[in-house]
Short mmCIF file of C-alpha atoms in Angstrom, two decimals:
data_model
loop_
_atom_site.label_atom_id
_atom_site.label_comp_id
_atom_site.label_asym_id
_atom_site.label_seq_id
_atom_site.Cartn_x
_atom_site.Cartn_y
_atom_site.Cartn_z
CA MET A 2 74.54 92.32 144.59
CA PRO A 3 72.87 95.31 146.67
CA LEU A 4 72.59 94.58 150.51
CA LYS A 5 69.06 94.14 152.08
CA LYS A 6 67.82 96.24 154.19
CA ARG A 7 66.86 95.40 157.37
CA THR A 8 63.67 96.70 159.43
CA PHE A 9 62.98 96.39 163.36
CA ARG A 10 60.60 93.91 161.95
CA SER A 11 63.33 91.81 160.37
CA TYR A 12 65.07 91.68 163.66
CA ASN A 13 61.65 91.73 166.02
CA PRO A 14 58.99 89.77 164.25
CA ALA A 15 56.93 89.17 166.87
CA PHE A 16 56.59 93.39 166.84
CA ASP A 17 52.96 94.47 165.49
CA SER A 18 53.73 97.91 163.73
CA SER A 19 50.51 98.53 163.42
CA HIS A 20 50.14 98.90 167.08
CA GLY A 21 53.10 101.19 167.32
CA ALA A 22 55.60 101.34 170.55
CA ASN A 23 53.92 102.08 174.00
CA ASP A 24 55.90 105.62 174.25
CA ARG A 25 54.65 105.92 177.70
CA LYS A 26 57.01 103.71 179.00
CA ARG A 27 60.69 105.02 180.08
CA THR A 28 63.57 103.97 181.98
CA GLU A 29 65.91 105.60 184.06
CA VAL A 30 69.49 104.75 185.09
CA GLU A 31 71.40 106.10 187.90
CA GLN A 32 74.98 104.78 188.72
CA LEU A 33 75.89 104.54 192.08
CA GLY A 34 79.01 103.92 192.06
CA THR A 35 80.28 101.38 195.11
CA VAL A 36 78.51 101.00 198.32
CA THR A 37 80.60 100.14 201.53
CA ALA A 38 78.14 100.96 204.33
CA ALA A 39 74.70 102.65 205.20
CA HIS A 40 74.02 104.89 201.83
CA ASN A 41 71.02 107.18 201.20
CA VAL A 42 70.81 108.57 197.39
CA LEU A 43 68.40 110.41 195.19
CA ILE A 44 67.85 107.90 192.42
CA PHE A 45 64.73 109.52 190.41
CA ARG A 46 62.89 112.41 189.91
CA ALA A 47 59.29 112.57 188.14
CA PRO A 48 59.26 114.70 184.83
CA SER A 49 55.79 114.46 185.15
CA GLU A 50 52.66 112.05 186.68
CA VAL A 51 54.01 108.99 186.08
CA GLU A 52 53.72 105.37 187.39
CA ILE A 53 56.62 103.04 188.85
CA LYS A 54 56.55 99.74 187.10
CA GLN A 55 59.92 98.48 188.67
CA ILE A 56 62.84 99.23 190.77
CA SER A 57 66.13 97.08 189.67
CA LEU A 58 69.41 96.75 191.12
CA VAL A 59 72.57 95.98 189.29
CA ALA A 60 76.07 95.35 190.76
CA SER A 61 79.12 93.86 189.34
CA VAL A 62 79.94 91.53 192.30
CA ASP A 63 78.27 88.30 193.69
CA VAL A 64 76.81 89.41 197.80
CA PRO A 65 75.52 85.43 199.21
CA ALA A 66 72.39 85.52 201.19
CA ASN A 67 73.38 85.69 204.71
CA THR A 68 71.32 85.80 208.09
CA THR A 69 74.15 87.72 209.53
CA ASN A 70 75.52 89.45 206.95
CA TYR A 71 73.00 91.23 204.66
CA TRP A 72 71.95 94.47 202.85
CA THR A 73 68.36 96.10 203.26
CA PHE A 74 67.02 98.40 201.05
CA GLN A 75 63.94 100.61 200.80
CA VAL A 76 62.76 102.98 198.15
CA VAL A 77 60.91 106.35 199.40
CA ASN A 78 59.31 109.10 197.88
CA SER A 79 60.97 111.77 199.38
CA SER A 80 58.84 114.56 198.25
CA LYS A 81 55.76 112.80 200.15
CA GLY A 82 57.24 112.45 203.53
CA ASP A 83 59.16 109.48 203.12
CA ALA A 84 56.49 107.21 202.06
CA ALA A 85 57.87 103.64 201.47
CA LEU A 86 57.21 102.16 197.86
CA LEU A 87 57.97 98.67 199.32
CA ALA A 88 55.65 97.10 202.03
CA THR A 89 58.51 95.52 203.73
CA ALA A 90 62.05 96.18 202.84
CA ILE A 91 63.89 93.99 200.77
CA ASP A 92 67.05 92.38 202.13
CA THR A 93 69.61 89.90 201.36
CA THR A 94 69.28 87.29 203.97
CA VAL A 95 67.83 84.98 201.73
CA THR A 96 68.34 86.40 198.07
CA ASP A 97 71.51 86.32 196.81
CA ILE A 98 72.68 89.37 194.75
CA ASP A 99 74.47 88.04 191.33
CA ASP A 100 76.90 89.56 189.30
CA HIS A 101 75.17 91.29 186.49
CA VAL A 102 71.87 90.10 187.33
CA THR A 103 68.90 92.42 188.06
CA PHE A 104 68.13 92.17 191.33
CA ASP A 105 64.30 93.63 191.40
CA LEU A 106 62.61 95.23 194.75
CA ASP A 107 59.36 95.03 193.29
CA PRO A 108 57.86 97.81 194.68
CA ASP A 109 53.98 97.72 195.64
CA GLN A 110 52.92 100.71 197.05
CA ASN A 111 52.62 104.63 196.58
CA LEU A 112 53.54 103.77 192.67
CA TYR A 113 51.63 107.33 191.77
CA LEU A 114 54.39 110.10 191.47
CA ALA A 115 53.33 114.00 191.05
CA PRO A 116 55.87 115.73 188.45
CA ASP A 117 58.89 116.80 190.56
CA ASP A 118 58.76 114.20 193.22
CA VAL A 119 62.31 112.57 194.23
CA LEU A 120 62.75 108.79 195.11
CA GLU A 121 65.54 108.13 197.39
CA LEU A 122 67.04 104.40 197.96
CA GLN A 123 67.57 103.67 201.31
CA ILE A 124 70.81 101.24 201.79
CA THR A 125 71.63 99.99 205.43
CA GLU A 126 73.67 97.41 205.93
CA ALA A 127 74.31 94.64 208.91
CA GLY A 128 77.27 93.02 210.26
CA THR A 129 80.44 92.86 207.44
CA VAL A 130 78.63 92.24 203.78
CA THR A 131 80.05 92.05 200.52
CA ASN A 132 80.70 95.95 199.23
CA LEU A 133 78.09 96.19 196.38
CA GLN A 134 80.87 96.76 193.37
CA ASP A 135 79.57 99.37 190.09
CA LEU A 136 75.81 99.42 191.78
CA ILE A 137 73.16 100.97 188.97
CA CYS A 138 69.62 101.83 190.03
CA VAL A 139 67.32 100.80 187.11
CA VAL A 140 63.79 102.25 187.50
CA ASP A 141 61.41 101.53 184.84
CA TYR A 142 58.00 103.76 184.96
CA GLU A 143 55.00 104.90 182.48
CA VAL A 144 54.11 108.50 182.13
CA SER A 145 50.72 108.40 183.11
CA GLY A 146 47.39 110.78 183.10
CA VAL A 147 46.24 109.63 186.68
CA THR A 148 45.95 112.09 189.30
CA THR A 149 47.97 111.35 192.08
CA THR A 150 46.88 111.54 195.98
#
């Protein structure tokens, strides 16, 4: 008996092929390695006009929430005078980082980037905090036709 050919629809019954996949959504992954101290790193260069949808971090170690020993994260557009994408920097004073689970930064301003704009992740530490092992930064974005200002 011949094997039945599997299609994308057979693996994903909810997929409606009449609409097609949104080919404007993209994901960029940057491997940052182990972070042991304050660190600034370039994480994304806009290939065209884009809208940032989400920026997440993933580490291979648990980092417990702690009000004395914690990490702080901010993302800035270094091409636009360090315009912050987070109105308030995110830290681990209240929220843990669980190993192999996304830690969403939820950018909420300055989300539209012009071609060749560069985003920088700024990481600072307070006290003696658990190292961020095998840190990965994931940038979800959508190619836009929106004029940036």
